[in-house]
Amino acid sequence: MPSPMRDSIPTLAPPFTMTELHAPPSPRTHRLRKLQSAHNLGAAARSQNQPSLISQQRIRDLQEVNISPTRRHVSNRSPPQRHRANSDTPSPINVATSSTMSLNRQRNALSRTSAAADSMSLERLIRDGPPDGDVKGALESTRLKVLDSGIKSDGDGMSSVRIYAWLILLDAPVLETDAYLALIHRGASPAYSKIRNDTFRTLTTDPLFRRRVSEASLIRLLNAIAWKLHDAKEERRPTSSRHSLSNERPSSSSTVSSSPAARNRARALTLTTEGSDANASESGTYVQGMNVLVAPFLYAARSEAEAFVAFHRLLTKECPGYIRGAMDGVHRGLALVDKVLAIVDPKLHLHLMSKSLSAEIYAFPSVLTLCACTPPLPEVLRLWDFLFAYGPHLNILCIVAQLIIMRNDLLSSDSPNKLLRSFPALQAEQIKKSALAIIKMIPDDVYAEIVTHAY
C-alpha cells in the first residue's frame, strides 16, 4: 500500500493550525476532462509498465526499514522525551516543525518530484496529467500537495477532484459504466441478504451522507462488489469443483419452472439463501462493516461506477486481509494498535490494559473501516486523502493518535470503556500530525509489521 518513506516524510506546519479549505471552482466553469483527464496520471504509469505509486512507496518503505534505523529527514528534533518531574502529567506528542526547515528542504527530503508539476495546482495536475511525461515525478508531487495543503473542498467535504485523486493514488483502472451495469443486472449475489441486513443502518446519524447517498446505491454497489469477488473465487476454485457445482445447480432450478424469468427468480432466491447461511463463513465476498467502508467512496464519487472501481481496488490490492477468512488482517491491525500504544505511551497503555481494554474491545470498527465509523464525514474524507497518499496501513497510527488526543480523559476515568464506545469527533489535521510524529517513535520491525499487516 502507499507508504511514506520513514526517512523522508516531511513534517507539517505547527500543530493545531487547520488547513484553510476553499470551495472548488464550479464544475460548470472548470470541468475535468473525460476519461483521459480523470485517470491519465495512473493510466500513464500503467502504460509504461511501471509499478503503481502505491506499490513503489510500499517497496521503498520496506527497503528503508531495512537499511536505515533512523528518520534523519523527518525533523531536526529527536523523539519527544517525558521529563521525570512531569511523569504524571500528560505529555502530548510534539509535532512542531523546526522553523529552519523550509518547504524546499522538505521537498528535497522526498523522492524526486517534478519541478513542472510542483508549479501546478493539484486540480490542474489531475486535469492535464504529468507534464513532460514525467509520471513518477508528477505522482510524487501529487502526494506532497495532498500532504501540504490537502484537497480543496467545501464545508460538506465535497470536491470536484477528490475522487480522481483517490483513483490515481489507488492506481485504479478505468472502468466502463457498462461493465458495472452488467454486474448489477446479474441480480442478487450470494451475499445479498447479508448486504440488506447492513445497508439500512449505514451512517444513519450523518445527515450529509443520508442526503446524498441512497440505500439503493449502497445495495447496488455492494452487490456488484460481492459478484466481482465471487467471480474471482470461482476462478481460483479447482476446475473439478466448478464442474461438480454446475452439474448440481441445473437439477434444482429446472424442477421449479422452464420459464427464463422464473429460473432467474429461483436462482436469485437460492443465491440469497446461500449468502446468508451456507456461505456465511466463506472469505472474500462480504463481511459486516464493508457497508461503512464503502460509504465515503459513494459520498465523494460522481458516479457509482467510480466508487465501485476505487472500492474494489482498495479491498483487493490494499487490504485483502480485512475481508479474507476470519479477517486476520483486522486482528493483526488491532494487535498493532496495542503494540504501538505501549511504545508511544506506556502509561496510557497500562491503564487501559488494567481495565481489560485491549484494542480488540474498542478499535475493531476503526481498523476495519479506516476510521470511517467516526464522524464527521468531511473529516473522514480529509483523513482518507492522507491515507491514500501515504498508505491505508497508517490508519493504525491514526487510531493511536486518537487515543493520545483522549489521553487526559482516559487516564482520569475509572471506566474508560464508556469513553471508548464512541471516539470523539475526528480532527483529521491533528490526527495526521500526531501520526507523522508517531512514525519516528516506533522501531523498524514494528513499522514493517504495520506496512504489511493488511495482506
Short mmCIF file of C-alpha atoms in Angstrom, two decimals:
data_model
loop_
_atom_site.label_atom_id
_atom_site.label_comp_id
_atom_site.label_asym_id
_atom_site.label_seq_id
_atom_site.Cartn_x
_atom_site.Cartn_y
_atom_site.Cartn_z
CA MET A 1 0.00 0.00 0.00
CA PRO A 2 1.17 3.56 -0.39
CA SER A 3 3.68 4.22 2.32
CA PRO A 4 5.74 7.22 3.32
CA MET A 5 9.46 6.60 3.40
CA ARG A 6 10.26 6.88 7.09
CA ASP A 7 13.47 8.76 6.44
CA SER A 8 11.88 11.20 4.04
CA ILE A 9 8.37 12.07 5.14
CA PRO A 10 8.15 15.82 5.67
CA THR A 11 6.92 17.40 8.86
CA LEU A 12 3.86 19.59 8.71
CA ALA A 13 3.24 23.15 9.81
CA PRO A 14 2.94 23.97 13.55
CA PRO A 15 0.28 21.80 15.21
CA PHE A 16 -3.39 22.60 15.57
CA THR A 17 -3.42 25.05 12.66
CA MET A 18 -6.11 23.74 10.40
CA THR A 19 -5.52 23.99 6.69
CA GLU A 20 -7.81 26.55 5.13
CA LEU A 21 -10.05 24.85 2.63
CA HIS A 22 -11.76 26.84 -0.07
CA ALA A 23 -14.66 25.78 -2.18
CA PRO A 24 -13.55 24.32 -5.51
CA PRO A 25 -14.36 26.08 -8.77
CA SER A 26 -17.80 25.38 -10.10
CA PRO A 27 -17.88 22.20 -12.22
CA ARG A 28 -19.74 24.19 -14.86
CA THR A 29 -16.81 26.52 -15.39
CA HIS A 30 -13.88 24.19 -14.74
CA ARG A 31 -14.87 20.67 -15.68
CA LEU A 32 -12.33 17.88 -15.60
CA ARG A 33 -11.75 16.31 -18.97
CA LYS A 34 -13.39 12.97 -19.59
CA LEU A 35 -11.80 9.54 -19.23
CA GLN A 36 -8.31 10.63 -20.24
CA SER A 37 -8.17 13.52 -17.76
CA ALA A 38 -9.76 11.52 -14.96
CA HIS A 39 -7.12 8.84 -15.00
CA ASN A 40 -4.18 9.91 -17.12
CA LEU A 41 -1.71 10.00 -14.22
CA GLY A 42 -2.44 6.43 -13.23
CA ALA A 43 -3.08 5.24 -16.76
CA ALA A 44 0.20 6.71 -17.95
CA ALA A 45 2.05 4.81 -15.27
CA ARG A 46 0.36 1.57 -16.27
CA SER A 47 1.08 2.15 -19.96
CA GLN A 48 4.77 2.41 -19.13
CA ASN A 49 4.60 -0.85 -17.16
CA GLN A 50 5.75 0.96 -14.02
CA PRO A 51 4.65 -0.16 -10.56
CA SER A 52 1.82 1.94 -9.20
CA LEU A 53 2.54 4.82 -6.85
CA ILE A 54 1.26 2.68 -4.03
CA SER A 55 3.50 -0.26 -4.89
CA GLN A 56 6.56 1.92 -5.38
CA GLN A 57 6.13 3.52 -1.99
CA ARG A 58 5.48 0.21 -0.25
CA ILE A 59 8.64 -1.34 -1.75
CA ARG A 60 10.77 1.70 -0.90
CA ASP A 61 9.33 1.85 2.59
CA LEU A 62 10.31 -1.73 3.37
CA GLN A 63 13.74 -1.13 1.88
CA GLU A 64 14.17 1.94 4.06
CA VAL A 65 13.19 -0.05 7.14
CA ASN A 66 15.99 -2.50 6.40
CA ILE A 67 18.75 -0.02 5.58
CA SER A 68 18.09 2.89 7.88
CA PRO A 69 17.21 2.75 11.59
CA THR A 70 16.72 6.48 11.94
CA ARG A 71 14.43 9.13 10.48
CA ARG A 72 17.04 11.66 9.50
CA HIS A 73 14.85 13.81 7.31
CA VAL A 74 11.63 13.84 9.31
CA SER A 75 12.74 16.63 11.57
CA ASN A 76 15.82 18.01 13.28
CA ARG A 77 14.22 17.16 16.61
CA SER A 78 14.68 13.88 18.42
CA PRO A 79 11.57 11.97 19.58
CA PRO A 80 9.94 13.80 22.50
CA GLN A 81 11.03 12.59 25.92
CA ARG A 82 8.99 12.78 29.09
CA HIS A 83 10.75 14.57 31.98
CA ARG A 84 10.79 12.66 35.23
CA ALA A 85 9.43 15.62 37.20
CA ASN A 86 6.34 15.64 34.99
CA SER A 87 5.86 11.90 34.81
CA ASP A 88 2.25 12.14 35.94
CA THR A 89 1.40 14.95 33.55
CA PRO A 90 0.09 14.12 30.08
CA SER A 91 2.77 14.90 27.54
CA PRO A 92 1.26 15.40 24.09
CA ILE A 93 3.29 14.36 21.07
CA ASN A 94 5.35 17.24 19.78
CA VAL A 95 4.79 17.59 16.05
CA ALA A 96 6.04 21.14 15.55
CA THR A 97 8.21 21.80 12.55
CA SER A 98 11.63 23.35 13.06
CA SER A 99 11.46 26.96 11.99
CA THR A 100 14.61 26.47 9.95
CA MET A 101 13.18 23.67 7.84
CA SER A 102 11.78 25.27 4.71
CA LEU A 103 9.34 23.73 2.29
CA ASN A 104 12.16 23.30 -0.23
CA ARG A 105 14.13 21.23 2.27
CA GLN A 106 11.07 19.10 2.90
CA ARG A 107 10.70 18.54 -0.83
CA ASN A 108 14.34 17.56 -1.20
CA ALA A 109 13.87 15.02 1.57
CA LEU A 110 11.28 13.23 -0.53
CA SER A 111 11.89 11.20 -3.61
CA ARG A 112 12.38 13.19 -6.79
CA THR A 113 9.44 15.39 -7.68
CA SER A 114 8.73 17.14 -10.94
CA ALA A 115 9.58 20.85 -10.97
CA ALA A 116 6.91 21.44 -13.60
CA ALA A 117 4.33 19.51 -11.58
CA ASP A 118 5.33 21.36 -8.41
CA SER A 119 4.39 24.64 -10.05
CA MET A 120 0.91 23.38 -10.98
CA SER A 121 -2.13 23.25 -8.74
CA LEU A 122 -3.44 19.82 -7.80
CA GLU A 123 -6.59 20.47 -9.81
CA ARG A 124 -4.62 21.34 -12.93
CA LEU A 125 -2.23 18.43 -12.46
CA ILE A 126 -5.13 15.99 -12.31
CA ARG A 127 -6.84 17.64 -15.27
CA ASP A 128 -3.80 17.90 -17.56
CA GLY A 129 -1.76 14.92 -16.42
CA PRO A 130 2.01 14.65 -15.89
CA PRO A 131 3.95 17.47 -17.58
CA ASP A 132 6.71 16.36 -19.95
CA GLY A 133 5.60 12.76 -19.47
CA ASP A 134 7.29 12.58 -16.07
CA VAL A 135 4.83 10.23 -14.41
CA LYS A 136 6.95 9.33 -11.40
CA GLY A 137 7.80 12.94 -10.56
CA ALA A 138 4.20 14.05 -11.04
CA LEU A 139 2.96 11.34 -8.70
CA GLU A 140 5.45 12.38 -6.03
CA SER A 141 4.34 15.99 -6.47
CA THR A 142 0.72 14.89 -6.12
CA ARG A 143 1.41 13.15 -2.84
CA LEU A 144 3.27 16.15 -1.48
CA LYS A 145 0.47 18.54 -2.49
CA VAL A 146 -2.04 16.35 -0.66
CA LEU A 147 0.18 16.41 2.44
CA ASP A 148 1.00 20.12 2.27
CA SER A 149 -2.39 21.65 1.64
CA GLY A 150 -4.92 18.86 1.30
CA ILE A 151 -7.63 18.65 -1.32
CA LYS A 152 -9.77 21.75 -1.52
CA SER A 153 -13.38 21.11 -0.59
CA ASP A 154 -16.43 22.92 0.74
CA GLY A 155 -17.87 22.70 4.23
CA ASP A 156 -19.66 19.46 3.40
CA GLY A 157 -16.41 17.88 2.21
CA MET A 158 -17.45 17.98 -1.44
CA SER A 159 -14.70 18.41 -4.02
CA SER A 160 -14.68 18.17 -7.79
CA VAL A 161 -11.28 16.46 -7.83
CA ARG A 162 -11.14 14.28 -4.71
CA ILE A 163 -12.42 11.07 -6.28
CA TYR A 164 -9.98 11.46 -9.19
CA ALA A 165 -7.08 11.98 -6.78
CA TRP A 166 -8.14 8.82 -4.94
CA LEU A 167 -8.40 6.84 -8.17
CA ILE A 168 -4.90 7.96 -9.17
CA LEU A 169 -3.35 7.27 -5.78
CA LEU A 170 -5.02 3.85 -5.65
CA ASP A 171 -3.89 3.20 -9.23
CA ALA A 172 -7.43 2.20 -10.12
CA PRO A 173 -8.06 1.22 -13.75
CA VAL A 174 -10.62 2.91 -15.96
CA LEU A 175 -13.95 1.07 -15.73
CA GLU A 176 -16.63 1.34 -18.36
CA THR A 177 -20.06 2.01 -16.91
CA ASP A 178 -21.47 -0.90 -18.91
CA ALA A 179 -19.20 -3.31 -17.02
CA TYR A 180 -20.63 -2.06 -13.72
CA LEU A 181 -24.19 -2.27 -15.06
CA ALA A 182 -23.57 -5.84 -16.17
CA LEU A 183 -22.79 -6.79 -12.57
CA ILE A 184 -25.95 -5.03 -11.39
CA HIS A 185 -28.11 -6.83 -13.93
CA ARG A 186 -26.97 -10.22 -12.64
CA GLY A 187 -29.36 -9.84 -9.74
CA ALA A 188 -28.83 -10.95 -6.17
CA SER A 189 -25.32 -12.06 -5.28
CA PRO A 190 -24.51 -14.85 -2.82
CA ALA A 191 -24.10 -12.19 -0.13
CA TYR A 192 -27.27 -10.26 -0.96
CA SER A 193 -29.19 -10.98 2.24
CA LYS A 194 -26.19 -10.05 4.41
CA ILE A 195 -25.85 -6.79 2.49
CA ARG A 196 -29.52 -5.96 3.01
CA ASN A 197 -29.14 -6.60 6.73
CA ASP A 198 -26.45 -3.89 6.93
CA THR A 199 -27.19 -1.14 4.42
CA PHE A 200 -30.18 0.40 6.17
CA ARG A 201 -28.05 1.26 9.21
CA THR A 202 -25.10 2.79 7.36
CA LEU A 203 -24.13 6.17 8.88
CA THR A 204 -27.72 6.70 9.98
CA THR A 205 -26.79 9.66 12.19
CA ASP A 206 -24.96 11.54 9.44
CA PRO A 207 -27.36 13.92 7.65
CA LEU A 208 -24.81 14.79 4.95
CA PHE A 209 -24.45 11.16 3.93
CA ARG A 210 -28.17 10.38 4.10
CA ARG A 211 -28.96 13.41 1.96
CA ARG A 212 -26.50 12.48 -0.79
CA VAL A 213 -26.35 8.68 -0.85
CA SER A 214 -29.39 6.42 -1.01
CA GLU A 215 -29.64 2.95 0.43
CA ALA A 216 -30.33 1.69 -3.09
CA SER A 217 -26.90 2.93 -4.19
CA LEU A 218 -25.26 1.12 -1.28
CA ILE A 219 -27.08 -2.10 -2.12
CA ARG A 220 -26.22 -1.96 -5.81
CA LEU A 221 -22.55 -1.22 -5.27
CA LEU A 222 -22.01 -3.79 -2.52
CA ASN A 223 -23.91 -6.41 -4.51
CA ALA A 224 -21.72 -5.69 -7.55
CA ILE A 225 -18.59 -5.98 -5.37
CA ALA A 226 -19.84 -9.29 -3.99
CA TRP A 227 -20.34 -10.59 -7.54
CA LYS A 228 -16.86 -9.43 -8.54
CA LEU A 229 -15.23 -11.09 -5.55
CA HIS A 230 -17.37 -14.20 -6.02
CA ASP A 231 -16.20 -14.49 -9.62
CA ALA A 232 -12.57 -14.17 -8.52
CA LYS A 233 -13.10 -17.00 -6.02
CA GLU A 234 -14.67 -19.17 -8.71
CA GLU A 235 -11.68 -18.61 -10.96
CA ARG A 236 -9.37 -19.78 -8.18
CA ARG A 237 -11.50 -22.84 -7.46
CA PRO A 238 -10.23 -26.12 -8.96
CA THR A 239 -11.87 -26.98 -12.27
CA SER A 240 -13.29 -30.25 -10.94
CA SER A 241 -15.11 -28.40 -8.14
CA ARG A 242 -16.63 -25.92 -10.59
CA HIS A 243 -17.93 -28.74 -12.78
CA SER A 244 -19.49 -30.55 -9.84
CA LEU A 245 -21.29 -27.38 -8.73
CA SER A 246 -22.53 -26.61 -12.23
CA ASN A 247 -23.89 -30.15 -12.54
CA GLU A 248 -25.84 -29.83 -9.30
CA ARG A 249 -27.48 -26.43 -9.82
CA PRO A 250 -29.45 -27.09 -13.03
CA SER A 251 -31.30 -30.03 -11.46
CA SER A 252 -32.64 -27.88 -8.60
CA SER A 253 -33.62 -24.95 -10.76
CA SER A 254 -35.17 -26.99 -13.58
CA THR A 255 -37.71 -28.50 -11.20
CA VAL A 256 -39.11 -25.06 -10.49
CA SER A 257 -40.08 -23.94 -13.97
CA SER A 258 -38.90 -23.86 -17.56
CA SER A 259 -39.61 -20.12 -17.81
CA PRO A 260 -36.41 -17.99 -18.05
CA ALA A 261 -37.90 -15.36 -15.73
CA ALA A 262 -38.88 -17.99 -13.19
CA ARG A 263 -35.46 -19.59 -13.37
CA ASN A 264 -33.82 -16.19 -12.75
CA ARG A 265 -36.03 -15.57 -9.71
CA ALA A 266 -35.30 -19.05 -8.36
CA ARG A 267 -31.58 -18.54 -8.91
CA ALA A 268 -31.66 -15.20 -7.08
CA LEU A 269 -33.56 -16.75 -4.18
CA THR A 270 -31.07 -19.63 -3.97
CA LEU A 271 -28.09 -17.30 -4.02
CA THR A 272 -29.65 -15.10 -1.36
CA THR A 273 -30.13 -18.08 0.90
CA GLU A 274 -26.59 -19.25 0.25
CA GLY A 275 -25.23 -15.81 1.10
CA SER A 276 -26.94 -15.72 4.48
CA ASP A 277 -26.38 -19.31 5.57
CA ALA A 278 -24.22 -21.84 3.82
CA ASN A 279 -21.62 -19.42 2.59
CA ALA A 280 -21.61 -17.06 5.56
CA SER A 281 -18.11 -18.14 6.57
CA GLU A 282 -16.58 -18.02 3.09
CA SER A 283 -13.87 -15.46 2.53
CA GLY A 284 -13.67 -12.64 0.09
CA THR A 285 -17.31 -11.84 -0.75
CA TYR A 286 -18.79 -9.67 2.00
CA VAL A 287 -18.12 -9.02 5.68
CA GLN A 288 -20.08 -6.86 8.07
CA GLY A 289 -18.60 -3.38 8.06
CA MET A 290 -17.96 -3.15 4.33
CA ASN A 291 -21.12 -1.03 4.13
CA VAL A 292 -19.42 1.65 6.26
CA LEU A 293 -16.10 1.31 4.42
CA VAL A 294 -17.76 1.96 1.06
CA ALA A 295 -19.78 4.95 2.30
CA PRO A 296 -17.09 7.64 1.80
CA PHE A 297 -16.46 6.41 -1.75
CA LEU A 298 -20.12 6.83 -2.67
CA TYR A 299 -20.22 10.23 -0.97
CA ALA A 300 -17.14 11.56 -2.76
CA ALA A 301 -17.68 9.99 -6.18
CA ARG A 302 -19.64 11.46 -9.05
CA SER A 303 -20.98 8.06 -10.08
CA GLU A 304 -21.45 4.60 -8.63
CA ALA A 305 -19.03 3.20 -11.21
CA GLU A 306 -16.23 5.46 -9.92
CA ALA A 307 -16.95 4.46 -6.32
CA PHE A 308 -17.06 0.80 -7.36
CA VAL A 309 -13.64 0.70 -9.02
CA ALA A 310 -11.97 2.64 -6.19
CA PHE A 311 -13.54 0.46 -3.50
CA HIS A 312 -12.69 -2.77 -5.33
CA ARG A 313 -9.09 -1.62 -5.71
CA LEU A 314 -8.83 -0.83 -2.01
CA LEU A 315 -10.21 -4.23 -0.99
CA THR A 316 -8.21 -6.37 -3.38
CA LYS A 317 -4.88 -4.53 -3.52
CA GLU A 318 -4.54 -2.61 -0.26
CA CYS A 319 -6.28 -4.60 2.48
CA PRO A 320 -7.33 -8.04 1.21
CA GLY A 321 -6.62 -9.47 4.67
CA TYR A 322 -9.51 -7.41 6.05
CA ILE A 323 -12.11 -9.45 4.14
CA ARG A 324 -10.36 -12.82 3.92
CA GLY A 325 -11.25 -15.76 6.15
CA ALA A 326 -11.64 -14.64 9.75
CA MET A 327 -10.48 -11.12 8.89
CA ASP A 328 -6.96 -11.91 10.02
CA GLY A 329 -5.69 -8.58 8.71
CA VAL A 330 -8.03 -6.69 11.00
CA HIS A 331 -6.94 -8.71 14.03
CA ARG A 332 -3.28 -8.13 13.19
CA GLY A 333 -4.06 -4.43 12.98
CA LEU A 334 -5.71 -4.49 16.40
CA ALA A 335 -2.68 -6.18 17.93
CA LEU A 336 -0.52 -3.47 16.38
CA VAL A 337 -2.67 -0.73 17.93
CA ASP A 338 -1.86 -2.19 21.34
CA LYS A 339 1.82 -2.61 20.46
CA VAL A 340 2.26 0.93 19.15
CA LEU A 341 0.39 2.47 22.08
CA ALA A 342 2.65 0.57 24.50
CA ILE A 343 5.68 2.12 22.78
CA VAL A 344 4.35 5.66 22.41
CA ASP A 345 2.53 5.99 25.73
CA PRO A 346 3.24 3.13 28.17
CA LYS A 347 1.26 4.73 30.98
CA LEU A 348 -1.92 5.02 28.94
CA HIS A 349 -1.46 1.51 27.60
CA LEU A 350 -1.08 0.04 31.10
CA HIS A 351 -4.11 1.97 32.30
CA LEU A 352 -6.30 0.56 29.53
CA MET A 353 -4.95 -2.95 29.96
CA SER A 354 -5.63 -2.78 33.71
CA LYS A 355 -9.27 -2.29 32.74
CA SER A 356 -9.09 -5.25 30.31
CA LEU A 357 -9.39 -2.83 27.39
CA SER A 358 -7.30 -4.22 24.57
CA ALA A 359 -7.79 -2.80 21.09
CA GLU A 360 -9.92 -5.85 20.22
CA ILE A 361 -12.57 -4.42 22.54
CA TYR A 362 -12.81 -0.85 21.26
CA ALA A 363 -10.93 -0.40 17.96
CA PHE A 364 -12.33 -3.11 15.69
CA PRO A 365 -14.65 -0.76 13.72
CA SER A 366 -11.92 1.89 13.39
CA VAL A 367 -9.42 -0.61 11.95
CA LEU A 368 -11.87 -2.29 9.57
CA THR A 369 -13.35 0.96 8.21
CA LEU A 370 -10.22 3.14 8.18
CA CYS A 371 -11.90 5.35 10.79
CA ALA A 372 -14.95 5.94 8.58
CA CYS A 373 -17.13 4.87 11.52
CA THR A 374 -16.22 8.06 13.41
CA PRO A 375 -17.96 11.29 12.32
CA PRO A 376 -17.94 13.88 10.90
CA LEU A 377 -17.79 12.63 7.33
CA PRO A 378 -15.91 15.66 5.88
CA GLU A 379 -13.08 14.95 8.33
CA VAL A 380 -13.09 11.29 7.30
CA LEU A 381 -12.57 12.38 3.69
CA ARG A 382 -9.62 14.59 4.67
CA LEU A 383 -8.06 11.79 6.67
CA TRP A 384 -8.51 9.43 3.72
CA ASP A 385 -6.71 11.91 1.45
CA PHE A 386 -3.67 11.36 3.67
CA LEU A 387 -4.13 7.59 3.94
CA PHE A 388 -4.44 7.06 0.19
CA ALA A 389 -1.43 9.29 -0.49
CA TYR A 390 0.85 7.60 2.06
CA GLY A 391 -0.75 4.25 2.81
CA PRO A 392 -4.01 2.94 4.32
CA HIS A 393 -1.84 0.96 6.76
CA LEU A 394 -1.09 4.28 8.52
CA ASN A 395 -4.64 4.09 9.84
CA ILE A 396 -3.14 2.07 12.71
CA LEU A 397 -1.13 5.13 13.76
CA CYS A 398 -4.17 7.37 13.27
CA ILE A 399 -6.11 5.26 15.77
CA VAL A 400 -3.29 5.53 18.29
CA ALA A 401 -3.23 9.29 17.66
CA GLN A 402 -6.92 9.47 18.61
CA LEU A 403 -6.16 7.67 21.86
CA ILE A 404 -3.40 10.18 22.58
CA ILE A 405 -5.86 13.02 21.98
CA MET A 406 -8.23 11.38 24.52
CA ARG A 407 -5.37 10.75 26.97
CA ASN A 408 -6.40 13.07 29.79
CA ASP A 409 -9.97 11.82 29.88
CA LEU A 410 -8.96 8.17 29.65
CA LEU A 411 -6.42 8.38 32.46
CA SER A 412 -8.76 10.23 34.77
CA SER A 413 -11.66 7.86 34.17
CA ASP A 414 -12.36 4.77 36.26
CA SER A 415 -14.47 3.45 33.38
CA PRO A 416 -12.61 4.36 30.18
CA ASN A 417 -14.66 1.77 28.31
CA LYS A 418 -17.56 4.23 28.33
CA LEU A 419 -15.40 6.82 26.58
CA LEU A 420 -14.11 4.30 24.06
CA ARG A 421 -17.57 3.18 22.98
CA SER A 422 -17.57 6.14 20.62
CA PHE A 423 -14.43 8.10 19.78
CA PRO A 424 -14.55 11.91 19.82
CA ALA A 425 -15.25 13.69 16.55
CA LEU A 426 -12.43 13.25 14.06
CA GLN A 427 -9.93 16.07 13.71
CA ALA A 428 -8.11 14.99 10.58
CA GLU A 429 -5.35 17.58 10.68
CA GLN A 430 -4.46 16.97 14.32
CA ILE A 431 -4.61 13.19 13.87
CA LYS A 432 -2.41 13.37 10.79
CA LYS A 433 0.27 15.42 12.53
CA SER A 434 0.30 13.12 15.54
CA ALA A 435 0.52 10.05 13.30
CA LEU A 436 3.53 11.52 11.49
CA ALA A 437 5.23 12.09 14.84
CA ILE A 438 4.47 8.55 15.99
CA ILE A 439 6.27 7.19 12.91
CA LYS A 440 9.55 8.46 14.37
CA MET A 441 8.97 6.75 17.70
CA ILE A 442 8.39 3.13 16.70
CA PRO A 443 11.05 0.51 15.92
CA ASP A 444 11.70 -0.56 12.37
CA ASP A 445 10.39 -4.10 12.83
CA VAL A 446 7.08 -2.81 14.20
CA TYR A 447 6.78 -0.37 11.32
CA ALA A 448 7.37 -3.21 8.86
CA GLU A 449 4.52 -5.13 10.52
CA ILE A 450 2.25 -2.13 10.08
CA VAL A 451 3.09 -1.85 6.39
CA THR A 452 2.22 -5.50 5.71
CA HIS A 453 -0.49 -6.25 8.26
CA ALA A 454 -3.44 -5.96 5.86
CA TYR A 455 -2.21 -8.65 3.42
#
